[in-house]
Structure formats: structure tokens, C-alpha cells
CSV table of C-alpha atoms and ligand atoms in Angstrom, one decimal:
chain,number,residue,atom,x,y,z
S,13,MET,CA,-87.9,-23.3,84.9
S,14,PRO,CA,-87.3,-21.1,81.6
S,15,ILE,CA,-85.6,-22.4,79.0
S,16,THR,CA,-82.2,-20.8,78.5
S,17,LYS,CA,-79.7,-20.9,75.5
S,18,PRO,CA,-77.3,-24.2,74.7
S,19,LYS,CA,-73.9,-24.0,76.3
S,20,GLY,CA,-71.3,-22.2,74.1
S,21,THR,CA,-74.0,-20.0,72.6
S,22,TYR,CA,-74.9,-16.2,73.2
S,23,ASP,CA,-77.7,-13.7,72.2
S,24,VAL,CA,-76.6,-10.8,70.1
S,25,LEU,CA,-78.8,-8.1,71.9
S,26,PRO,CA,-79.6,-4.8,70.4
S,27,THR,CA,-77.4,-2.8,72.7
S,28,ASP,CA,-74.7,-4.5,70.7
S,29,SER,CA,-76.2,-5.9,67.5
S,30,TRP,CA,-74.8,-2.3,66.0
S,31,LYS,CA,-71.4,-3.6,66.2
S,32,TRP,CA,-72.0,-6.3,64.3
S,33,ASN,CA,-73.6,-4.5,61.6
S,34,ARG,CA,-70.9,-1.6,61.8
S,35,LEU,CA,-68.2,-4.9,61.4
S,36,GLU,CA,-69.9,-5.9,58.8
S,37,VAL,CA,-70.4,-2.9,56.6
S,38,VAL,CA,-66.6,-2.2,57.4
S,39,ILE,CA,-65.3,-5.5,55.9
S,40,LYS,CA,-68.0,-5.7,53.2
S,41,LYS,CA,-66.4,-2.5,51.9
S,42,VAL,CA,-62.9,-3.8,51.7
S,43,CYS,CA,-64.2,-6.8,50.1
S,44,ARG,CA,-65.2,-4.1,47.3
S,45,LEU,CA,-61.9,-2.6,46.8
S,46,TYR,CA,-60.5,-6.3,46.3
S,47,ASN,CA,-63.6,-7.5,44.3
S,48,PHE,CA,-64.5,-10.4,46.4
S,49,LYS,CA,-68.1,-11.1,45.5
S,50,GLU,CA,-71.0,-12.8,48.1
S,51,ILE,CA,-71.3,-16.2,48.1
S,52,ARG,CA,-74.0,-17.7,50.5
S,53,THR,CA,-73.9,-21.8,51.1
S,54,PRO,CA,-75.8,-23.9,53.4
S,55,ILE,CA,-75.1,-23.8,57.0
S,56,PHE,CA,-75.4,-27.6,56.9
S,57,GLU,CA,-74.1,-29.8,54.4
S,58,SER,CA,-73.4,-34.0,54.1
S,59,SER,CA,-71.3,-34.7,57.0
S,60,GLU,CA,-69.1,-36.3,54.3
S,61,LEU,CA,-68.0,-33.0,52.9
S,62,PHE,CA,-65.9,-32.1,56.0
S,63,HIS,CA,-64.9,-35.7,56.3
S,64,ARG,CA,-63.3,-35.6,52.7
S,65,THR,CA,-61.9,-31.9,53.2
S,66,VAL,CA,-60.5,-31.0,56.9
S,67,GLY,CA,-59.8,-34.2,56.8
S,68,GLU,CA,-60.2,-37.8,59.3
S,69,THR,CA,-57.3,-36.7,61.5
S,70,SER,CA,-58.2,-33.3,62.4
S,71,ASP,CA,-59.5,-32.4,65.9
S,72,MET,CA,-62.4,-30.5,64.4
S,73,VAL,CA,-63.7,-33.4,62.6
S,74,THR,CA,-63.1,-36.4,64.7
S,75,LYS,CA,-64.5,-34.5,67.9
S,76,GLU,CA,-65.9,-31.0,67.3
S,77,THR,CA,-68.5,-31.6,64.6
S,78,TYR,CA,-72.2,-31.4,65.5
S,79,ASP,CA,-73.4,-34.2,63.3
S,80,PHE,CA,-77.0,-35.7,63.2
S,81,LEU,CA,-79.1,-37.8,61.2
S,82,ASP,CA,-82.3,-36.1,59.2
S,83,ARG,CA,-85.7,-37.4,59.4
S,84,GLY,CA,-84.5,-39.0,55.8
S,85,GLY,CA,-81.8,-40.8,57.5
S,86,ARG,CA,-79.1,-38.5,56.1
S,87,SER,CA,-75.9,-37.9,57.6
S,88,ILE,CA,-75.9,-33.8,58.1
S,89,THR,CA,-72.8,-31.8,59.7
S,90,LEU,CA,-73.1,-28.4,60.6
S,91,ARG,CA,-70.8,-26.6,59.0
S,92,PRO,CA,-67.7,-26.4,61.4
S,93,GLU,CA,-65.5,-23.8,58.8
S,94,GLY,CA,-66.4,-22.2,55.4
S,95,THR,CA,-63.9,-23.6,53.0
S,96,ALA,CA,-65.5,-27.2,52.4
S,97,GLY,CA,-69.1,-25.7,51.6
S,98,VAL,CA,-67.6,-22.8,48.8
S,99,ALA,CA,-65.6,-25.4,47.3
S,100,ARG,CA,-68.5,-28.0,47.0
S,101,SER,CA,-70.4,-25.2,45.6
S,102,TYR,CA,-67.8,-24.0,43.3
S,103,ILE,CA,-67.8,-27.5,42.0
S,104,GLU,CA,-71.9,-28.2,41.9
S,105,ASN,CA,-72.1,-24.9,39.9
S,106,LYS,CA,-69.3,-25.1,37.8
S,107,LEU,CA,-68.3,-21.6,38.8
S,108,TYR,CA,-64.8,-22.7,37.3
S,109,ALA,CA,-66.4,-23.0,34.0
S,110,GLU,CA,-66.4,-19.0,33.4
S,111,GLY,CA,-62.4,-19.4,32.9
S,112,ASN,CA,-61.3,-16.7,35.4
S,113,VAL,CA,-60.2,-16.6,39.0
S,114,GLN,CA,-63.7,-17.0,41.5
S,115,LYS,CA,-62.9,-14.2,44.4
S,116,LEU,CA,-65.5,-15.1,47.1
S,117,PHE,CA,-66.6,-14.1,50.6
S,118,TYR,CA,-69.1,-15.6,53.1
S,119,MET,CA,-69.9,-14.5,56.4
S,120,GLY,CA,-72.1,-16.6,58.5
S,121,PRO,CA,-72.2,-18.9,61.7
S,122,ILE,CA,-69.9,-21.8,62.3
S,123,PHE,CA,-70.5,-24.8,64.8
S,124,ARG,CA,-67.9,-26.6,66.8
S,125,TYR,CA,-68.4,-28.7,69.9
S,126,GLU,CA,-65.6,-27.0,71.9
S,127,ARG,CA,-65.2,-26.7,75.6
S,128,PRO,CA,-66.5,-22.7,75.7
S,129,GLN,CA,-64.2,-19.9,77.3
S,130,LYS,CA,-63.9,-16.3,76.6
S,131,GLY,CA,-63.3,-16.3,72.8
S,132,ARG,CA,-64.1,-19.8,71.9
S,133,THR,CA,-67.6,-20.4,71.5
S,134,ARG,CA,-69.6,-23.3,70.4
S,135,GLN,CA,-71.8,-21.4,67.9
S,136,PHE,CA,-69.4,-18.2,66.4
S,137,SER,CA,-69.2,-16.1,63.1
S,138,GLN,CA,-66.5,-16.2,60.4
S,139,PHE,CA,-66.0,-13.7,57.8
S,140,GLY,CA,-63.7,-15.8,54.9
S,141,VAL,CA,-62.6,-14.9,51.4
S,142,GLU,CA,-61.6,-17.7,48.8
S,143,ALA,CA,-59.7,-17.1,45.7
S,144,LEU,CA,-60.6,-20.0,43.9
S,145,GLY,CA,-58.5,-20.7,40.1
S,146,SER,CA,-54.6,-19.1,40.6
S,147,SER,CA,-51.4,-20.6,41.6
S,148,SER,CA,-49.8,-17.1,41.5
S,149,PRO,CA,-47.9,-16.4,44.9
S,150,LEU,CA,-49.3,-12.9,44.3
S,151,MET,CA,-52.9,-14.3,45.0
S,152,ASP,CA,-51.7,-15.7,48.5
S,153,VAL,CA,-50.3,-12.1,48.5
S,154,GLU,CA,-53.4,-10.7,47.9
S,155,VAL,CA,-55.3,-12.7,50.3
S,156,ILE,CA,-53.1,-11.5,52.9
S,157,ALA,CA,-53.6,-7.6,52.2
S,158,PHE,CA,-56.9,-8.2,51.6
S,159,SER,CA,-56.8,-9.3,55.8
S,160,VAL,CA,-54.4,-6.7,56.7
S,161,THR,CA,-56.5,-4.0,54.9
S,162,ALA,CA,-59.9,-5.3,56.6
S,163,LEU,CA,-57.7,-4.8,60.0
S,164,LYS,CA,-57.0,-1.2,59.3
S,165,ALA,CA,-60.5,-0.3,58.2
S,166,LEU,CA,-61.5,-1.8,61.3
S,167,GLY,CA,-59.1,0.4,63.1
S,168,LEU,CA,-57.5,-2.4,65.0
S,169,LYS,CA,-53.8,-1.4,65.2
S,170,GLY,CA,-51.7,-4.3,67.5
S,171,ILE,CA,-52.0,-6.6,65.0
S,172,LYS,CA,-49.3,-9.3,63.9
S,173,VAL,CA,-49.0,-11.2,60.8
S,174,ARG,CA,-47.5,-15.0,61.1
S,175,ILE,CA,-46.7,-16.9,58.2
S,176,ASN,CA,-45.0,-19.9,57.0
S,177,SER,CA,-44.6,-22.2,54.4
S,178,ILE,CA,-45.9,-25.8,54.6
S,179,GLY,CA,-44.4,-26.7,50.7
S,180,ASP,CA,-46.1,-28.9,48.1
S,181,GLU,CA,-46.8,-32.7,48.4
S,182,GLU,CA,-43.1,-33.7,47.8
S,183,SER,CA,-41.9,-31.3,50.3
S,184,ARG,CA,-44.3,-32.3,53.0
S,185,ALA,CA,-43.5,-36.2,52.5
S,186,LYS,CA,-40.2,-35.6,53.5
S,187,TYR,CA,-41.0,-33.6,56.5
S,188,ARG,CA,-43.4,-35.7,57.6
S,189,GLU,CA,-40.4,-38.7,57.8
S,190,ALA,CA,-37.8,-36.5,59.6
S,191,LEU,CA,-41.0,-35.5,62.1
S,192,VAL,CA,-42.0,-38.8,62.6
S,193,GLU,CA,-38.2,-40.0,63.0
S,194,TYR,CA,-37.5,-37.3,65.7
S,195,PHE,CA,-40.9,-37.6,67.8
S,196,SER,CA,-40.6,-41.2,68.1
S,197,GLN,CA,-37.3,-40.9,70.2
S,198,TYR,CA,-40.0,-39.0,72.5
S,199,GLU,CA,-43.0,-41.0,72.1
S,200,GLU,CA,-43.4,-41.8,76.0
S,201,GLU,CA,-43.4,-37.6,76.8
S,202,LEU,CA,-46.1,-37.0,74.0
S,203,CYS,CA,-49.5,-35.9,75.0
S,204,GLY,CA,-52.3,-39.1,74.1
S,205,ASP,CA,-53.7,-36.9,70.9
S,206,CYS,CA,-50.1,-36.4,69.5
S,207,LYS,CA,-49.2,-39.9,70.1
S,208,ASN,CA,-52.2,-40.6,67.6
S,209,ARG,CA,-51.0,-37.6,65.6
S,210,LEU,CA,-47.6,-39.4,65.1
S,211,ALA,CA,-48.9,-42.6,63.2
S,212,LYS,CA,-51.8,-40.1,61.5
S,213,ASN,CA,-50.8,-37.2,60.7
S,214,PRO,CA,-47.1,-36.0,62.5
S,215,LEU,CA,-47.4,-32.2,61.4
S,216,ARG,CA,-50.4,-31.9,63.6
S,217,ILE,CA,-48.1,-32.4,66.3
S,218,LEU,CA,-46.6,-28.9,66.4
S,219,ASP,CA,-49.9,-27.5,66.4
S,220,CYS,CA,-50.4,-28.6,70.0
S,221,LYS,CA,-51.1,-26.6,72.7
S,222,VAL,CA,-50.4,-29.2,75.1
S,223,ASP,CA,-46.7,-30.2,73.9
S,224,ASN,CA,-45.6,-27.3,72.7
S,225,ASN,CA,-43.9,-26.3,75.4
S,226,LYS,CA,-41.8,-29.0,76.5
S,227,GLU,CA,-38.3,-28.6,75.7
S,228,PHE,CA,-38.1,-31.1,72.9
S,229,PHE,CA,-40.3,-29.4,70.9
S,230,GLN,CA,-37.7,-26.7,70.6
S,231,ASN,CA,-35.5,-28.7,68.2
S,232,ALA,CA,-37.8,-30.7,66.1
S,233,PRO,CA,-37.1,-30.4,62.4
S,234,LYS,CA,-38.1,-27.3,60.6
S,235,ILE,CA,-39.9,-27.2,57.5
S,236,SER,CA,-37.9,-24.6,55.9
S,237,ASP,CA,-35.2,-27.4,55.9
S,238,TYR,CA,-37.5,-29.6,53.7
S,239,LEU,CA,-38.9,-27.2,51.3
S,240,ASN,CA,-38.3,-28.2,47.2
S,241,GLU,CA,-37.1,-25.3,45.2
S,242,VAL,CA,-40.6,-24.9,43.7
S,243,SER,CA,-41.6,-24.6,47.5
S,244,GLN,CA,-39.3,-22.3,48.1
S,245,ASN,CA,-39.6,-20.3,45.3
S,246,HIS,CA,-43.6,-19.7,45.9
S,247,PHE,CA,-42.7,-18.7,49.6
S,248,LYS,CA,-39.9,-16.3,48.2
S,249,GLN,CA,-42.0,-14.5,45.6
S,250,VAL,CA,-44.7,-14.3,48.5
S,251,LEU,CA,-42.4,-12.8,51.4
S,252,ASN,CA,-41.1,-10.7,48.6
S,253,ALA,CA,-44.1,-8.9,47.9
S,254,LEU,CA,-45.2,-8.7,51.4
S,255,ASP,CA,-41.8,-6.9,51.5
S,256,GLU,CA,-42.3,-4.6,48.4
S,257,MET,CA,-45.8,-3.4,49.9
S,258,ASN,CA,-44.2,-2.9,53.4
S,259,ILE,CA,-46.9,-5.4,55.2
S,260,LYS,CA,-44.8,-6.7,58.1
S,261,TYR,CA,-44.9,-10.4,59.3
S,262,GLU,CA,-43.2,-12.9,61.3
S,263,ILE,CA,-42.2,-16.3,60.1
S,264,ASN,CA,-43.2,-19.0,62.8
S,265,PRO,CA,-41.6,-22.5,61.5
S,266,ASN,CA,-44.2,-24.0,63.4
S,267,LEU,CA,-47.2,-22.7,62.0
S,268,VAL,CA,-48.9,-25.5,60.1
S,269,ARG,CA,-52.6,-25.0,61.1
S,270,GLY,CA,-54.9,-27.3,61.7
S,271,LEU,CA,-56.7,-28.8,58.8
S,272,ASP,CA,-55.5,-31.2,56.4
S,273,TYR,CA,-56.0,-29.7,53.2
S,274,TYR,CA,-53.3,-26.4,53.1
S,275,CYS,CA,-50.4,-26.4,51.2
S,276,HIS,CA,-47.4,-23.6,50.7
S,277,THR,CA,-48.3,-20.5,52.4
S,278,VAL,CA,-50.3,-20.6,55.9
S,279,PHE,CA,-51.0,-17.8,58.2
S,280,GLU,CA,-52.4,-16.1,60.9
S,281,LEU,CA,-53.5,-13.0,62.4
S,282,GLU,CA,-53.0,-12.3,65.9
S,283,ALA,CA,-54.6,-9.3,67.7
S,284,ASP,CA,-52.3,-7.8,70.7
S,285,ILE,CA,-55.0,-8.2,73.4
S,286,GLU,CA,-53.9,-8.7,77.1
S,287,GLY,CA,-55.3,-11.4,78.9
S,288,PHE,CA,-56.7,-13.2,76.1
S,289,GLY,CA,-54.0,-16.0,75.5
S,290,ALA,CA,-54.5,-18.3,72.9
S,291,GLN,CA,-57.6,-16.8,72.2
S,292,ASN,CA,-55.8,-13.7,70.5
S,293,VAL,CA,-55.9,-15.0,66.8
S,294,VAL,CA,-58.6,-13.6,65.1
S,295,GLY,CA,-58.0,-15.0,61.7
S,296,GLY,CA,-56.2,-17.4,59.7
S,297,GLY,CA,-55.6,-19.0,56.2
S,298,GLY,CA,-53.6,-20.4,53.4
S,299,ARG,CA,-53.2,-21.9,49.9
S,300,TYR,CA,-55.1,-25.3,49.2
S,301,ASP,CA,-53.9,-26.5,45.8
S,302,LYS,CA,-55.4,-30.1,46.2
S,303,LEU,CA,-59.1,-29.8,47.6
S,304,ILE,CA,-61.1,-28.7,44.4
S,305,GLY,CA,-59.5,-31.9,42.7
S,306,ASP,CA,-59.8,-34.1,45.7
S,307,LEU,CA,-63.7,-33.3,45.8
S,308,GLY,CA,-64.0,-34.5,42.3
S,309,GLY,CA,-63.4,-31.0,40.7
S,310,PRO,CA,-61.2,-30.0,38.1
S,311,GLN,CA,-57.5,-29.3,39.4
S,312,THR,CA,-57.8,-26.0,40.9
S,313,PRO,CA,-55.3,-24.1,43.0
S,314,CYS,CA,-56.8,-22.0,45.6
S,315,VAL,CA,-56.2,-19.7,48.5
S,316,GLY,CA,-58.4,-18.0,51.5
S,317,MET,CA,-58.8,-17.0,54.9
S,318,ALA,CA,-61.2,-16.6,57.7
S,319,PHE,CA,-62.1,-14.2,60.2
S,320,GLY,CA,-63.4,-15.0,63.8
S,321,VAL,CA,-65.8,-12.1,63.7
S,322,ASP,CA,-66.5,-12.4,67.4
S,323,ARG,CA,-63.1,-12.3,68.1
S,324,LEU,CA,-62.5,-9.3,65.8
S,325,LEU,CA,-65.1,-7.3,67.9
S,326,ILE,CA,-63.5,-8.5,71.4
S,327,ALA,CA,-60.2,-7.0,70.0
S,328,MET,CA,-62.4,-4.0,68.7
S,329,GLU,CA,-63.9,-3.9,72.3
S,330,SER,CA,-60.5,-3.8,73.9
S,331,GLU,CA,-59.2,-0.9,71.8
S,332,GLY,CA,-62.1,1.1,72.4
S,333,LEU,CA,-63.0,1.3,68.8
S,334,LEU,CA,-66.6,0.5,69.7
S,335,LYS,CA,-67.5,3.1,72.3
S,336,ASN,CA,-70.3,5.0,70.3
S,337,ASN,CA,-72.8,3.4,67.7
S,338,ASN,CA,-74.1,7.0,66.8
S,339,GLU,CA,-77.5,5.6,66.2
S,340,TYR,CA,-79.8,8.1,65.7
S,341,ILE,CA,-83.5,8.2,64.5
S,342,HIS,CA,-84.6,11.2,62.4
S,343,CYS,CA,-88.3,12.1,63.8
S,344,TYR,CA,-90.2,11.0,67.1
S,345,LEU,CA,-93.7,11.6,67.0
S,346,ILE,CA,-95.6,12.9,70.3
S,347,GLY,CA,-99.0,12.5,69.7
S,348,LEU,CA,-101.3,14.1,72.5
S,349,GLY,CA,-104.5,12.8,72.3
S,350,GLU,CA,-106.2,9.6,70.6
S,351,LYS,CA,-107.1,11.2,67.3
S,352,ALA,CA,-103.4,13.0,67.1
S,353,ARG,CA,-102.1,9.4,67.4
S,354,VAL,CA,-103.8,7.8,64.6
S,355,VAL,CA,-103.2,11.2,62.7
S,356,GLY,CA,-99.3,10.9,63.6
S,357,GLU,CA,-98.9,7.2,62.6
S,358,ARG,CA,-100.2,8.1,59.1
S,359,LEU,CA,-97.7,11.1,58.8
S,360,LEU,CA,-94.9,8.6,59.7
S,361,TYR,CA,-96.2,6.2,57.5
S,362,THR,CA,-95.1,9.0,54.6
S,363,LEU,CA,-92.0,9.8,56.1
S,364,ARG,CA,-91.1,6.3,55.9
S,365,LEU,CA,-91.7,6.0,52.6
S,366,GLY,CA,-89.7,9.0,51.6
S,367,GLY,CA,-87.0,7.1,53.8
S,368,LEU,CA,-87.0,8.8,57.0
S,369,ILE,CA,-86.5,7.3,60.5
S,370,CYS,CA,-89.1,7.6,62.7
S,371,ASP,CA,-90.5,6.5,65.8
S,372,ALA,CA,-93.3,7.2,68.2
S,373,ASP,CA,-94.7,6.1,71.9
S,374,TYR,CA,-96.9,3.0,71.9
S,375,LEU,CA,-97.6,3.0,75.8
S,376,ASN,CA,-99.7,6.1,76.0
S,377,LYS,CA,-97.0,8.3,77.6
S,378,GLY,CA,-97.2,11.6,79.1
S,379,LEU,CA,-95.3,14.3,77.2
S,380,LYS,CA,-92.4,14.3,79.5
S,381,GLY,CA,-92.0,10.5,79.0
S,382,GLN,CA,-92.4,10.8,75.3
S,383,PHE,CA,-89.7,13.6,75.0
S,384,LYS,CA,-87.0,11.5,77.2
S,385,GLN,CA,-87.9,8.7,74.7
S,386,ALA,CA,-86.8,11.1,71.6
S,387,ASP,CA,-83.6,11.6,73.6
S,388,ARG,CA,-83.4,7.8,74.2
S,389,PHE,CA,-83.7,7.6,70.5
S,390,ASN,CA,-81.1,10.0,69.5
S,391,ALA,CA,-84.4,11.9,67.2
S,392,LYS,CA,-82.9,14.6,65.2
S,393,PHE,CA,-86.6,16.0,65.3
S,394,THR,CA,-89.3,15.8,67.6
S,395,ALA,CA,-92.7,16.3,66.1
S,396,ILE,CA,-95.5,17.4,68.3
S,397,LEU,CA,-99.2,17.2,67.6
S,398,GLY,CA,-102.2,18.0,69.7
S,399,ASP,CA,-105.7,18.9,69.1
S,400,THR,CA,-104.8,22.6,68.6
S,401,GLU,CA,-102.6,21.4,66.0
S,402,LEU,CA,-105.0,19.1,64.5
S,403,GLU,CA,-107.8,21.8,64.2
S,404,ASN,CA,-105.3,24.1,62.1
S,405,PHE,CA,-103.7,21.6,59.8
S,406,VAL,CA,-100.0,22.1,61.5
S,407,ILE,CA,-97.4,20.6,63.5
S,408,ASN,CA,-95.0,22.0,65.9
S,409,ILE,CA,-91.6,20.6,65.0
S,410,LYS,CA,-88.5,20.8,67.0
S,411,ASN,CA,-84.7,20.6,66.0
S,412,ASN,CA,-83.1,18.6,68.3
S,413,GLU,CA,-79.6,19.8,67.5
S,414,THR,CA,-80.4,23.4,67.3
S,415,ASP,CA,-83.2,23.6,69.8
S,416,GLU,CA,-85.1,25.7,67.8
S,417,GLN,CA,-88.9,25.0,67.6
S,418,GLU,CA,-91.7,26.0,65.1
S,419,THR,CA,-94.8,25.5,63.7
S,420,ILE,CA,-95.4,24.3,60.2
S,421,PRO,CA,-98.2,23.1,58.0
S,422,MET,CA,-98.9,19.5,59.0
S,423,ASN,CA,-98.3,18.7,55.1
S,424,ASP,CA,-94.8,20.2,54.9
S,425,LEU,CA,-93.6,18.0,57.3
S,426,TYR,CA,-91.5,15.8,55.4
S,427,LYS,CA,-89.8,18.6,52.9
S,428,TYR,CA,-89.0,20.2,56.2
S,429,ILE,CA,-86.8,17.7,57.5
S,430,ILE,CA,-85.6,16.8,54.2
S,431,ASN,CA,-84.5,20.2,53.3
S,432,TYR,CA,-82.5,20.8,56.8
S,433,LEU,CA,-80.8,17.0,56.4
S,434,GLN,CA,-79.9,18.4,53.1
S,435,SER,CA,-78.5,21.3,53.8
S,436,LYS,CA,-76.1,19.7,56.3
S,437,THR,CA,-74.8,17.0,54.4
S,438,ALA,CA,-73.7,20.1,51.5
S,439,SER,CA,-71.2,20.3,54.1
S,440,PRO,CA,-68.2,17.5,53.8
S,441,CYS,CA,-67.6,17.3,57.3
S,442,SER,CA,-70.8,16.5,58.5
S,443,THR,CA,-71.0,14.4,55.7
S,444,CYS,CA,-68.1,12.1,56.6
S,445,SER,CA,-69.8,11.9,60.5
S,446,LYS,CA,-72.8,10.8,59.3
S,447,LYS,CA,-71.8,8.2,57.1
S,448,GLU,CA,-70.1,6.7,60.0
S,449,GLY,CA,-73.2,6.0,62.0
S,450,GLU,CA,-75.0,4.6,59.3
P,250,AMP,P1,-59.6,-21.7,61.9
P,250,AMP,O1,-60.7,-22.0,60.5
P,250,AMP,O2,-59.5,-22.8,62.8
P,250,AMP,O3,-58.5,-21.1,61.2
P,250,AMP,O4,-60.6,-20.1,62.6
P,250,AMP,C1,-60.4,-19.0,61.8
P,250,AMP,C2,-60.7,-17.8,63.1
P,250,AMP,O5,-61.9,-18.2,63.6
P,250,AMP,C3,-60.0,-18.5,64.2
P,250,AMP,O6,-58.7,-17.5,64.1
P,250,AMP,C4,-60.8,-17.6,65.2
P,250,AMP,O7,-60.6,-15.9,65.3
P,250,AMP,C5,-62.2,-18.3,65.1
P,250,AMP,N1,-62.3,-19.2,65.7
P,250,AMP,C6,-62.2,-20.5,65.9
P,250,AMP,N2,-62.6,-21.2,66.4
P,250,AMP,C7,-63.5,-20.4,67.3
P,250,AMP,C8,-64.4,-20.5,68.6
P,250,AMP,N3,-64.9,-21.7,69.2
P,250,AMP,N4,-64.5,-19.4,69.0
P,250,AMP,C9,-64.5,-18.3,68.6
P,250,AMP,N5,-63.9,-17.9,67.5
P,250,AMP,C10,-63.5,-19.0,66.8
């Protein structure tokens, strides 16, 4: 039996990998616009990091992590989210010493042992940003604005921003009491998980996909009635700035997000994809002012968000934004005969050193087969080298855009192609269309 991929994982094949690349290029450009700088942290960390940050009561840590002992007997966890690693690195590398806000972004694989379904896999990819060091409500706004700009840059339209405030610790403590009192009356009707949550972390009940359709759920106390003045002010300033920027949002009083470390602003971004159910949430984030301090670093207010890259791609696919990969090569070399193939390989080496994308045939195909391959690669030029050309140090070159063909000195090949490409980029329109496919 051939070996197959582990359950809940997928291969990104060459037919699709350009979509990932395009998305990365676009979001990284938006990161530049907001001056977020990349940070790369390990995909595995000490298990303790996630237990201390994400929280002992979150499903993600109690049920969904990939934990193992390494050969040295250390307890290791494949990262189930990106923030904890960034926070650990911020402290370990004393990034706070600069005294500035650290605006960071990361991208990479995330691992959660969940029940696989469309838009939910066990290895998936997140693109996230974290702003560490500012308690300003405008920092929350900046992170939300980044998310909206990224979605716009990707071309996604039917996007909704859902937002809520879960307040500071004092507000949440009062709210927690109210929730316990309220849900205790319905304890018998709560699902098994929520019975547990009632004792350990009642806010999570609001997140429950099983209980949230039950009638008693609708009348549960709302956090907005428990926010103290500081929390109310923070939230008001966030909303005012979003209004000022004309960024549309919907306040969802039941939005609490699944992790223990959040406070004040929490938000989610939802794509409007038919038949997508709960998996239409393409990203989410919020403020986490206690995390760095809890991990032993200096008290550092932070706010961040993460996109599910896989879901962004599904959303883009469903909006027809990923139809054309525009991939091309500059030159396909057809070598006719053994000698021509060797000389051809040398010519291609020179072209590539000069920055041109080239390919040739390595299966001894005939002339027709090689022309077909040039077409498949969307070659801008096809260079043809046979015995006669070799004898005369010339090469046949066909411009596949204009269908013009001519014979030129072999050594002029690079100059010939470059001159043509440069003449094209002189026109602003061709420049734009070319950039899109790169
Ligand atoms: P979270 O850290 O749970 O807020 O997740 C951030 C984003 O990652 C979500 O909004 C989803 O788009 C995506 N995501 C979360 N879990 C999965 C999963 N199992 N498979 C694919 N995408 C996921």
C-alpha cells in the first residue's frame, strides 16, 4: 500500500501553489503599508508556553494540540496559534528594550487536532500581525484597518467585521458572576462541555456552537451592561475611529473569542460564502494586555489578529478571483539534435544569469512536442537551434506574442529578448498587467 498523507492535511500542488504565492505577495505588501515587520518563530515550542498563554480551559489546548516528548524527554507542542510564540520571542529577545511599539507579522503552518471538514484541517496556515507595546485604542483600529485593507487588496468584497468588547479584568469578573448565575438556572440543558465551562470559564459558553441556538441563550446577560468606565471609553474610541474611517462593522455582544488572553476589543472577519457555514470566518483577533506580563515579561499592552490563509483562498476562489495565474516564462529553447541541446543549455544558463525565466525539453521530444510545451509554459519567446544555426552561430527566435520570427546572431539572444521586454514595460499599461502575474 502506498503511503498517504495524514488525516486532515493536504498537499499544495504546483497547479495551486501560485495562488498561495500571490496571496502572500499581496498581504506582505499591505504589511509594508502599515510598517509591520516579519518575525519567524519555531513551529514547535515548549508545551508549557501554550498551557500558560492560551489557557487551560480552551478546547484548543485541552483537546486539539499535537503534543509529544522529544528524544530528550521534553514536552513539545506543534503551535496551535501564532501569538504565543511571538510573545515568547518578544520577551526572550528583549524586543521591548527598543522602547517602541513592535509591529510584527508572521505566516506559517498551524496545527490543531480538529475534526476535518471543508475549511477546517489539522494543518493549516495563518497570516497574522501583532502590535506589542501600545494601549492606544487607535492601535486596535490600526490592526482592524490592516485586516480590512488586506481583504480589499485581495479583491474580496462580501466581508463583514464583527466586533465586541470583553472589557478589562474588573468588568469581566462582574460579567462572569452574572453569567454563572444566569446559566446555572439552565445547567441541565447545557451541553457537557458548557457544564464544565460554567465552573471554569463561563465566557466560553457564549462561544459554544452546540448551545448557542437554544432559547435561553438569547436572554443571557450581555457584556455591554458590565463594562466599567475605562472599558467603555476604550471601546467607544475604537468605534469612533472606525466610523471616522468609514470602516463598517457590526457589534456582536456574544463574540468573546476562544482564547483566555483576550481583553477589551475582540473582532472577527467573515466572508460571505454560500454553503460555508461556520467556516466563513476568515480571520479574527483582539487585544491582549496581560499576556506578556503573565509570561514573565514587562507589562506590555498588545493587539493582534490572524487570517486563516486557507479560508482566504477558498473565499477568493468562490469570488472568482483566482482564475488566471498569468504565469509565463521568457524563453523556451528548442534544441534539435544532441549538440544543439548542449549549446542550448549553455545559452539558457547565460539568459538565467541575466534574470530571464527559461526552460527547455529534457525528454527528447520532437519539434511539435517542444512547441506544445512552449505553449503550455506560456513562453514569450521560443528559440530554435538546429544544425544549420549551429554552423552559422545564429539562432531562430519566435516572438509568441506577435508571431514574428527571425534569425539573429546566437550571442545577441539575451539582448534581443531584453530589448523587447524593456520596450513593453515602457508603456504603463503593460507594466501593470505584467506586475500582476509576477
Ligand atoms: P483563531 O486563532 O481560532 O481565531 O483562528 C484564526 C483563523 O484561522 C480563523 O478565523 C480561521 O480562518 C482559521 N482557522 C482556524 N482553525 C482552522 C482550521 N482548523 N482549519 C483551517 N483554518 C482554520
